[in-house]
């Protein structure tokens, strides 16, 4: 049985849709946070703690963190394949930068659930 190699990899349409979807989620979350900042008369630690202790805000933050990671991974892959010609350097940079994106999400979750 012969497998088509193209079916085992991402395609441009999937990347395009993923980038646009994650960008919309990130933008919606940013609008929510900016709206909260503008509408809160006095911004204190208790106000922030009250906002992020809400389960819906925690869920939205988790979804946004994962969207940031997906957006970053696709963007880094596109930039690295376009501008880094050495496959070894591209692999090392891709690994390190993807590890940083994963660490960003892990630290975000640690901070978020610590509230």
mmCIF file of N, CA and C in Angstrom:
data_model
loop_
_atom_site.group_PDB
_atom_site.id
_atom_site.type_symbol
_atom_site.label_atom_id
_atom_site.label_comp_id
_atom_site.label_asym_id
_atom_site.label_seq_id
_atom_site.Cartn_x
_atom_site.Cartn_y
_atom_site.Cartn_z
ATOM 1 N N UNK A 1 0.843 -1.180 0.000
ATOM 2 C CA UNK A 1 0.000 0.000 0.000
ATOM 3 C C UNK A 1 0.891 1.247 0.000
ATOM 4 N N UNK A 2 0.613 2.162 -0.886
ATOM 5 C CA UNK A 2 1.399 3.383 -1.012
ATOM 6 C C UNK A 2 0.636 4.526 -0.360
ATOM 7 N N UNK A 3 1.331 5.251 0.506
ATOM 8 C CA UNK A 3 0.730 6.415 1.149
ATOM 9 C C UNK A 3 1.183 7.675 0.432
ATOM 10 N N UNK A 4 0.285 8.604 0.307
ATOM 11 C CA UNK A 4 0.635 9.906 -0.260
ATOM 12 C C UNK A 4 1.352 10.712 0.814
ATOM 13 N N UNK A 5 2.573 11.142 0.555
ATOM 14 C CA UNK A 5 3.355 11.872 1.543
ATOM 15 C C UNK A 5 2.719 13.208 1.913
ATOM 16 N N UNK A 6 1.953 13.784 1.010
ATOM 17 C CA UNK A 6 1.346 15.089 1.280
ATOM 18 C C UNK A 6 0.300 14.995 2.378
ATOM 19 N N UNK A 7 -0.302 13.830 2.582
ATOM 20 C CA UNK A 7 -1.335 13.701 3.602
ATOM 21 C C UNK A 7 -0.753 13.631 5.003
ATOM 22 N N UNK A 8 0.553 13.389 5.115
ATOM 23 C CA UNK A 8 1.177 13.270 6.432
ATOM 24 C C UNK A 8 1.692 14.604 6.960
ATOM 25 N N UNK A 9 1.588 15.641 6.188
ATOM 26 C CA UNK A 9 2.108 16.953 6.580
ATOM 27 C C UNK A 9 0.983 17.975 6.589
ATOM 28 N N UNK A 10 1.278 19.125 7.205
ATOM 29 C CA UNK A 10 0.330 20.235 7.181
ATOM 30 C C UNK A 10 0.275 20.792 5.776
ATOM 31 N N UNK A 11 -0.828 21.441 5.480
ATOM 32 C CA UNK A 11 -0.893 22.152 4.211
ATOM 33 C C UNK A 11 -1.113 23.633 4.475
ATOM 34 N N UNK A 12 -0.987 24.428 3.443
ATOM 35 C CA UNK A 12 -1.080 25.874 3.584
ATOM 36 C C UNK A 12 -2.440 26.350 4.050
ATOM 37 N N UNK A 13 -3.490 25.658 3.641
ATOM 38 C CA UNK A 13 -4.842 26.061 4.049
ATOM 39 C C UNK A 13 -5.023 25.875 5.552
ATOM 40 N N UNK A 14 -4.528 24.763 6.067
ATOM 41 C CA UNK A 14 -4.639 24.526 7.503
ATOM 42 C C UNK A 14 -3.869 25.590 8.289
ATOM 43 N N UNK A 15 -2.673 25.930 7.838
ATOM 44 C CA UNK A 15 -1.903 26.983 8.502
ATOM 45 C C UNK A 15 -2.627 28.321 8.432
ATOM 46 N N UNK A 16 -3.177 28.638 7.269
ATOM 47 C CA UNK A 16 -3.887 29.905 7.075
ATOM 48 C C UNK A 16 -5.080 30.002 8.033
ATOM 49 N N UNK A 17 -5.882 28.957 8.071
ATOM 50 C CA UNK A 17 -7.075 28.966 8.933
ATOM 51 C C UNK A 17 -6.665 28.995 10.401
ATOM 52 N N UNK A 18 -5.649 28.231 10.762
ATOM 53 C CA UNK A 18 -5.188 28.209 12.153
ATOM 54 C C UNK A 18 -4.662 29.574 12.593
ATOM 55 N N UNK A 19 -3.876 30.222 11.738
ATOM 56 C CA UNK A 19 -3.355 31.549 12.080
ATOM 57 C C UNK A 19 -4.474 32.565 12.252
ATOM 58 N N UNK A 20 -5.433 32.556 11.342
ATOM 59 C CA UNK A 20 -6.529 33.532 11.416
ATOM 60 C C UNK A 20 -7.421 33.270 12.628
ATOM 61 N N UNK A 21 -7.690 32.008 12.913
ATOM 62 C CA UNK A 21 -8.540 31.673 14.059
ATOM 63 C C UNK A 21 -7.868 32.056 15.372
ATOM 64 N N UNK A 22 -6.595 31.688 15.506
ATOM 65 C CA UNK A 22 -5.895 32.035 16.742
ATOM 66 C C UNK A 22 -5.751 33.546 16.891
ATOM 67 N N UNK A 23 -5.553 34.245 15.781
ATOM 68 C CA UNK A 23 -5.457 35.709 15.847
ATOM 69 C C UNK A 23 -6.766 36.323 16.330
ATOM 70 N N UNK A 24 -7.891 35.776 15.891
ATOM 71 C CA UNK A 24 -9.189 36.288 16.346
ATOM 72 C C UNK A 24 -9.394 36.049 17.840
ATOM 73 N N UNK A 25 -9.004 34.872 18.315
ATOM 74 C CA UNK A 25 -9.147 34.572 19.745
ATOM 75 C C UNK A 25 -8.256 35.502 20.568
ATOM 76 N N UNK A 26 -7.013 35.689 20.132
ATOM 77 C CA UNK A 26 -6.088 36.575 20.849
ATOM 78 C C UNK A 26 -6.608 38.014 20.844
ATOM 79 N N UNK A 27 -7.127 38.460 19.706
ATOM 80 C CA UNK A 27 -7.669 39.828 19.615
ATOM 81 C C UNK A 27 -8.891 40.002 20.520
ATOM 82 N N UNK A 28 -9.778 39.014 20.548
ATOM 83 C CA UNK A 28 -10.965 39.098 21.406
ATOM 84 C C UNK A 28 -10.561 39.166 22.877
ATOM 85 N N UNK A 29 -9.581 38.362 23.270
ATOM 86 C CA UNK A 29 -9.109 38.394 24.652
ATOM 87 C C UNK A 29 -8.471 39.745 24.973
ATOM 88 N N UNK A 30 -7.692 40.281 24.045
ATOM 89 C CA UNK A 30 -7.056 41.589 24.252
ATOM 90 C C UNK A 30 -8.108 42.687 24.398
ATOM 91 N N UNK A 31 -9.153 42.641 23.571
ATOM 92 C CA UNK A 31 -10.232 43.624 23.673
ATOM 93 C C UNK A 31 -10.921 43.509 25.031
ATOM 94 N N UNK A 32 -11.136 42.270 25.503
ATOM 95 C CA UNK A 32 -11.747 42.061 26.816
ATOM 96 C C UNK A 32 -10.885 42.674 27.922
ATOM 97 N N UNK A 33 -9.581 42.407 27.903
ATOM 98 C CA UNK A 33 -8.695 42.921 28.952
ATOM 99 C C UNK A 33 -8.611 44.450 28.897
ATOM 100 N N UNK A 34 -8.487 45.005 27.692
ATOM 101 C CA UNK A 34 -8.429 46.468 27.564
ATOM 102 C C UNK A 34 -9.749 47.085 28.027
ATOM 103 N N UNK A 35 -10.867 46.459 27.671
ATOM 104 C CA UNK A 35 -12.173 46.940 28.140
ATOM 105 C C UNK A 35 -12.262 46.909 29.657
ATOM 106 N N UNK A 36 -11.762 45.838 30.260
ATOM 107 C CA UNK A 36 -11.759 45.751 31.721
ATOM 108 C C UNK A 36 -10.905 46.859 32.324
ATOM 109 N N UNK A 37 -9.738 47.107 31.731
ATOM 110 C CA UNK A 37 -8.864 48.166 32.236
ATOM 111 C C UNK A 37 -9.519 49.536 32.142
ATOM 112 N N UNK A 38 -10.227 49.773 31.038
ATOM 113 C CA UNK A 38 -10.867 51.077 30.841
ATOM 114 C C UNK A 38 -12.094 51.260 31.716
ATOM 115 N N UNK A 39 -12.820 50.178 31.994
ATOM 116 C CA UNK A 39 -14.080 50.291 32.731
ATOM 117 C C UNK A 39 -13.931 50.125 34.238
ATOM 118 N N UNK A 40 -12.775 49.694 34.700
ATOM 119 C CA UNK A 40 -12.567 49.550 36.130
ATOM 120 C C UNK A 40 -12.083 50.886 36.687
ATOM 121 N N UNK A 41 -12.855 51.480 37.600
ATOM 122 C CA UNK A 41 -12.485 52.817 38.090
ATOM 123 C C UNK A 41 -11.167 52.835 38.856
ATOM 124 N N UNK A 42 -10.943 51.834 39.713
ATOM 125 C CA UNK A 42 -9.695 51.786 40.467
ATOM 126 C C UNK A 42 -9.128 50.380 40.329
ATOM 127 N N UNK A 43 -7.977 50.285 39.721
ATOM 128 C CA UNK A 43 -7.368 48.993 39.458
ATOM 129 C C UNK A 43 -6.440 48.627 40.607
ATOM 130 N N UNK A 44 -6.868 47.658 41.403
ATOM 131 C CA UNK A 44 -6.090 47.208 42.553
ATOM 132 C C UNK A 44 -5.792 45.718 42.407
ATOM 133 N N UNK A 45 -4.981 45.215 43.302
ATOM 134 C CA UNK A 45 -4.675 43.791 43.309
ATOM 135 C C UNK A 45 -5.934 42.970 43.537
ATOM 136 N N UNK A 46 -6.797 43.449 44.403
ATOM 137 C CA UNK A 46 -8.038 42.725 44.697
ATOM 138 C C UNK A 46 -8.936 42.653 43.461
ATOM 139 N N UNK A 47 -8.948 43.733 42.660
ATOM 140 C CA UNK A 47 -9.744 43.727 41.432
ATOM 141 C C UNK A 47 -9.194 42.701 40.437
ATOM 142 N N UNK A 48 -7.867 42.665 40.270
ATOM 143 C CA UNK A 48 -7.249 41.678 39.373
ATOM 144 C C UNK A 48 -7.496 40.263 39.871
ATOM 145 N N UNK A 49 -7.343 40.065 41.192
ATOM 146 C CA UNK A 49 -7.561 38.736 41.773
ATOM 147 C C UNK A 49 -9.008 38.314 41.592
ATOM 148 N N UNK A 50 -9.927 39.254 41.745
ATOM 149 C CA UNK A 50 -11.341 38.945 41.531
ATOM 150 C C UNK A 50 -11.632 38.580 40.085
ATOM 151 N N UNK A 51 -11.000 39.282 39.160
ATOM 152 C CA UNK A 51 -11.201 38.982 37.744
ATOM 153 C C UNK A 51 -10.678 37.599 37.397
ATOM 154 N N UNK A 52 -9.456 37.300 37.792
ATOM 155 C CA UNK A 52 -8.838 36.035 37.400
ATOM 156 C C UNK A 52 -9.213 34.859 38.288
ATOM 157 N N UNK A 53 -9.972 35.079 39.348
ATOM 158 C CA UNK A 53 -10.488 33.953 40.123
ATOM 159 C C UNK A 53 -11.784 33.423 39.513
ATOM 160 N N UNK A 54 -12.376 34.176 38.581
ATOM 161 C CA UNK A 54 -13.565 33.731 37.867
ATOM 162 C C UNK A 54 -13.192 32.587 36.931
ATOM 163 N N UNK A 55 -13.963 31.501 36.968
ATOM 164 C CA UNK A 55 -13.654 30.320 36.164
ATOM 165 C C UNK A 55 -13.724 30.603 34.665
ATOM 166 N N UNK A 56 -14.648 31.445 34.235
ATOM 167 C CA UNK A 56 -14.766 31.771 32.813
ATOM 168 C C UNK A 56 -13.531 32.524 32.315
ATOM 169 N N UNK A 57 -13.003 33.428 33.128
ATOM 170 C CA UNK A 57 -11.800 34.175 32.747
ATOM 171 C C UNK A 57 -10.595 33.239 32.734
ATOM 172 N N UNK A 58 -10.529 32.309 33.679
ATOM 173 C CA UNK A 58 -9.438 31.333 33.668
ATOM 174 C C UNK A 58 -9.495 30.485 32.404
ATOM 175 N N UNK A 59 -10.683 30.038 32.033
ATOM 176 C CA UNK A 59 -10.838 29.225 30.823
ATOM 177 C C UNK A 59 -10.457 30.029 29.581
ATOM 178 N N UNK A 60 -10.895 31.274 29.516
ATOM 179 C CA UNK A 60 -10.553 32.120 28.372
ATOM 180 C C UNK A 60 -9.054 32.374 28.311
ATOM 181 N N UNK A 61 -8.418 32.523 29.453
ATOM 182 C CA UNK A 61 -6.977 32.747 29.500
ATOM 183 C C UNK A 61 -6.216 31.508 29.039
ATOM 184 N N UNK A 62 -6.673 30.339 29.456
ATOM 185 C CA UNK A 62 -6.036 29.094 29.023
ATOM 186 C C UNK A 62 -6.161 28.936 27.513
ATOM 187 N N UNK A 63 -7.366 29.161 26.987
ATOM 188 C CA UNK A 63 -7.581 29.051 25.543
ATOM 189 C C UNK A 63 -6.693 30.042 24.807
ATOM 190 N N UNK A 64 -6.578 31.255 25.324
ATOM 191 C CA UNK A 64 -5.748 32.270 24.689
ATOM 192 C C UNK A 64 -4.264 31.902 24.748
ATOM 193 N N UNK A 65 -3.815 31.356 25.860
ATOM 194 C CA UNK A 65 -2.418 30.927 25.963
ATOM 195 C C UNK A 65 -2.099 29.832 24.951
ATOM 196 N N UNK A 66 -3.004 28.875 24.799
ATOM 197 C CA UNK A 66 -2.793 27.809 23.816
ATOM 198 C C UNK A 66 -2.823 28.386 22.400
ATOM 199 N N UNK A 67 -3.720 29.335 22.151
ATOM 200 C CA UNK A 67 -3.766 29.978 20.832
ATOM 201 C C UNK A 67 -2.482 30.755 20.546
ATOM 202 N N UNK A 68 -1.930 31.397 21.547
ATOM 203 C CA UNK A 68 -0.660 32.107 21.373
ATOM 204 C C UNK A 68 0.440 31.119 21.014
ATOM 205 N N UNK A 69 0.441 29.952 21.674
ATOM 206 C CA UNK A 69 1.460 28.949 21.372
ATOM 207 C C UNK A 69 1.318 28.423 19.942
ATOM 208 N N UNK A 70 0.090 28.111 19.524
ATOM 209 C CA UNK A 70 -0.136 27.607 18.159
ATOM 210 C C UNK A 70 0.256 28.675 17.141
ATOM 211 N N UNK A 71 -0.163 29.915 17.388
ATOM 212 C CA UNK A 71 0.152 31.024 16.496
ATOM 213 C C UNK A 71 1.672 31.203 16.378
ATOM 214 N N UNK A 72 2.350 31.117 17.505
ATOM 215 C CA UNK A 72 3.798 31.263 17.534
ATOM 216 C C UNK A 72 4.488 30.126 16.784
ATOM 217 N N UNK A 73 4.034 28.901 17.002
ATOM 218 C CA UNK A 73 4.662 27.746 16.334
ATOM 219 C C UNK A 73 4.552 27.852 14.828
ATOM 220 N N UNK A 74 3.372 28.199 14.323
ATOM 221 C CA UNK A 74 3.192 28.311 12.873
ATOM 222 C C UNK A 74 4.022 29.467 12.326
ATOM 223 N N UNK A 75 3.981 30.598 13.001
ATOM 224 C CA UNK A 75 4.751 31.756 12.555
ATOM 225 C C UNK A 75 6.243 31.488 12.562
ATOM 226 N N UNK A 76 6.732 30.837 13.611
ATOM 227 C CA UNK A 76 8.158 30.511 13.680
ATOM 228 C C UNK A 76 8.551 29.537 12.576
ATOM 229 N N UNK A 77 7.718 28.539 12.314
ATOM 230 C CA UNK A 77 8.013 27.600 11.250
ATOM 231 C C UNK A 77 8.118 28.326 9.907
ATOM 232 N N UNK A 78 7.193 29.252 9.660
ATOM 233 C CA UNK A 78 7.219 29.981 8.394
ATOM 234 C C UNK A 78 8.463 30.862 8.287
ATOM 235 N N UNK A 79 8.787 31.562 9.337
ATOM 236 C CA UNK A 79 9.956 32.447 9.308
ATOM 237 C C UNK A 79 11.246 31.642 9.208
ATOM 238 N N UNK A 80 11.352 30.571 9.996
ATOM 239 C CA UNK A 80 12.577 29.781 9.965
ATOM 240 C C UNK A 80 12.787 29.107 8.612
ATOM 241 N N UNK A 81 11.725 28.592 8.001
ATOM 242 C CA UNK A 81 11.906 27.945 6.695
ATOM 243 C C UNK A 81 12.227 28.956 5.604
ATOM 244 N N UNK A 82 11.793 30.195 5.775
ATOM 245 C CA UNK A 82 12.086 31.221 4.772
ATOM 246 C C UNK A 82 13.495 31.801 4.907
ATOM 247 N N UNK A 83 13.967 31.989 6.139
ATOM 248 C CA UNK A 83 15.183 32.770 6.341
ATOM 249 C C UNK A 83 16.382 31.995 6.865
ATOM 250 N N UNK A 84 16.190 30.824 7.412
ATOM 251 C CA UNK A 84 17.321 30.032 7.916
ATOM 252 C C UNK A 84 17.542 28.877 6.949
ATOM 253 N N UNK A 85 18.627 28.933 6.224
ATOM 254 C CA UNK A 85 18.878 27.958 5.155
ATOM 255 C C UNK A 85 19.493 26.659 5.674
ATOM 256 N N UNK A 86 20.267 26.704 6.733
ATOM 257 C CA UNK A 86 20.883 25.502 7.282
ATOM 258 C C UNK A 86 19.826 24.675 8.023
ATOM 259 N N UNK A 87 19.668 23.424 7.604
ATOM 260 C CA UNK A 87 18.628 22.592 8.229
ATOM 261 C C UNK A 87 18.949 22.289 9.688
ATOM 262 N N UNK A 88 20.223 22.164 10.019
ATOM 263 C CA UNK A 88 20.602 21.916 11.412
ATOM 264 C C UNK A 88 20.277 23.123 12.277
ATOM 265 N N UNK A 89 20.658 24.302 11.816
ATOM 266 C CA UNK A 89 20.369 25.530 12.570
ATOM 267 C C UNK A 89 18.861 25.742 12.686
ATOM 268 N N UNK A 90 18.126 25.469 11.616
ATOM 269 C CA UNK A 90 16.671 25.623 11.625
ATOM 270 C C UNK A 90 16.038 24.670 12.638
ATOM 271 N N UNK A 91 16.546 23.439 12.703
ATOM 272 C CA UNK A 91 16.018 22.462 13.661
ATOM 273 C C UNK A 91 16.302 22.876 15.100
ATOM 274 N N UNK A 92 17.520 23.331 15.352
ATOM 275 C CA UNK A 92 17.894 23.745 16.707
ATOM 276 C C UNK A 92 17.078 24.974 17.120
ATOM 277 N N UNK A 93 17.010 25.969 16.249
ATOM 278 C CA UNK A 93 16.228 27.173 16.564
ATOM 279 C C UNK A 93 14.751 26.832 16.754
ATOM 280 N N UNK A 94 14.217 25.988 15.884
ATOM 281 C CA UNK A 94 12.818 25.579 16.014
ATOM 282 C C UNK A 94 12.552 24.881 17.324
ATOM 283 N N UNK A 95 13.468 23.989 17.723
ATOM 284 C CA UNK A 95 13.307 23.281 18.994
ATOM 285 C C UNK A 95 13.336 24.241 20.171
ATOM 286 N N UNK A 96 14.342 25.107 20.202
ATOM 287 C CA UNK A 96 14.499 26.043 21.326
ATOM 288 C C UNK A 96 13.309 27.002 21.398
ATOM 289 N N UNK A 97 12.896 27.548 20.265
ATOM 290 C CA UNK A 97 11.800 28.520 20.282
ATOM 291 C C UNK A 97 10.462 27.860 20.594
ATOM 292 N N UNK A 98 10.247 26.642 20.119
ATOM 293 C CA UNK A 98 9.024 25.925 20.475
ATOM 294 C C UNK A 98 9.021 25.534 21.944
ATOM 295 N N UNK A 99 10.188 25.188 22.470
ATOM 296 C CA UNK A 99 10.298 24.899 23.897
ATOM 297 C C UNK A 99 9.980 26.145 24.728
ATOM 298 N N UNK A 100 10.434 27.297 24.256
ATOM 299 C CA UNK A 100 10.120 28.555 24.947
ATOM 300 C C UNK A 100 8.618 28.842 24.909
ATOM 301 N N UNK A 101 7.970 28.568 23.775
ATOM 302 C CA UNK A 101 6.521 28.780 23.668
ATOM 303 C C UNK A 101 5.777 27.855 24.629
ATOM 304 N N UNK A 102 6.218 26.609 24.729
ATOM 305 C CA UNK A 102 5.596 25.671 25.659
ATOM 306 C C UNK A 102 5.826 26.111 27.108
ATOM 307 N N UNK A 103 7.030 26.583 27.409
ATOM 308 C CA UNK A 103 7.324 27.072 28.755
ATOM 309 C C UNK A 103 6.459 28.285 29.093
ATOM 310 N N UNK A 104 6.222 29.138 28.096
ATOM 311 C CA UNK A 104 5.359 30.309 28.299
ATOM 312 C C UNK A 104 3.963 29.876 28.717
ATOM 313 N N UNK A 105 3.424 28.867 28.058
ATOM 314 C CA UNK A 105 2.090 28.362 28.407
ATOM 315 C C UNK A 105 2.118 27.717 29.793
ATOM 316 N N UNK A 106 3.147 26.926 30.080
ATOM 317 C CA UNK A 106 3.240 26.262 31.381
ATOM 318 C C UNK A 106 3.339 27.280 32.521
ATOM 319 N N UNK A 107 4.163 28.299 32.348
ATOM 320 C CA UNK A 107 4.287 29.333 33.381
ATOM 321 C C UNK A 107 2.983 30.101 33.520
ATOM 322 N N UNK A 108 2.329 30.391 32.395
ATOM 323 C CA UNK A 108 1.031 31.065 32.439
ATOM 324 C C UNK A 108 -0.004 30.261 33.208
ATOM 325 N N UNK A 109 -0.034 28.947 32.998
ATOM 326 C CA UNK A 109 -0.965 28.098 33.734
ATOM 327 C C UNK A 109 -0.629 28.051 35.215
ATOM 328 N N UNK A 110 0.659 27.991 35.524
ATOM 329 C CA UNK A 110 1.090 27.976 36.930
ATOM 330 C C UNK A 110 0.662 29.259 37.630
ATOM 331 N N UNK A 111 0.868 30.399 36.969
ATOM 332 C CA UNK A 111 0.488 31.687 37.552
ATOM 333 C C UNK A 111 -1.030 31.790 37.642
ATOM 334 N N UNK A 112 -1.723 31.373 36.598
ATOM 335 C CA UNK A 112 -3.187 31.496 36.550
ATOM 336 C C UNK A 112 -3.862 30.679 37.649
ATOM 337 N N UNK A 113 -3.445 29.438 37.833
ATOM 338 C CA UNK A 113 -4.091 28.602 38.831
ATOM 339 C C UNK A 113 -3.562 28.864 40.227
ATOM 340 N N UNK A 114 -2.576 29.746 40.363
ATOM 341 C CA UNK A 114 -2.102 30.140 41.676
ATOM 342 C C UNK A 114 -2.958 31.233 42.298
ATOM 343 N N UNK A 115 -3.862 31.797 41.508
ATOM 344 C CA UNK A 115 -4.714 32.887 42.003
ATOM 345 C C UNK A 115 -5.838 32.311 42.816
#
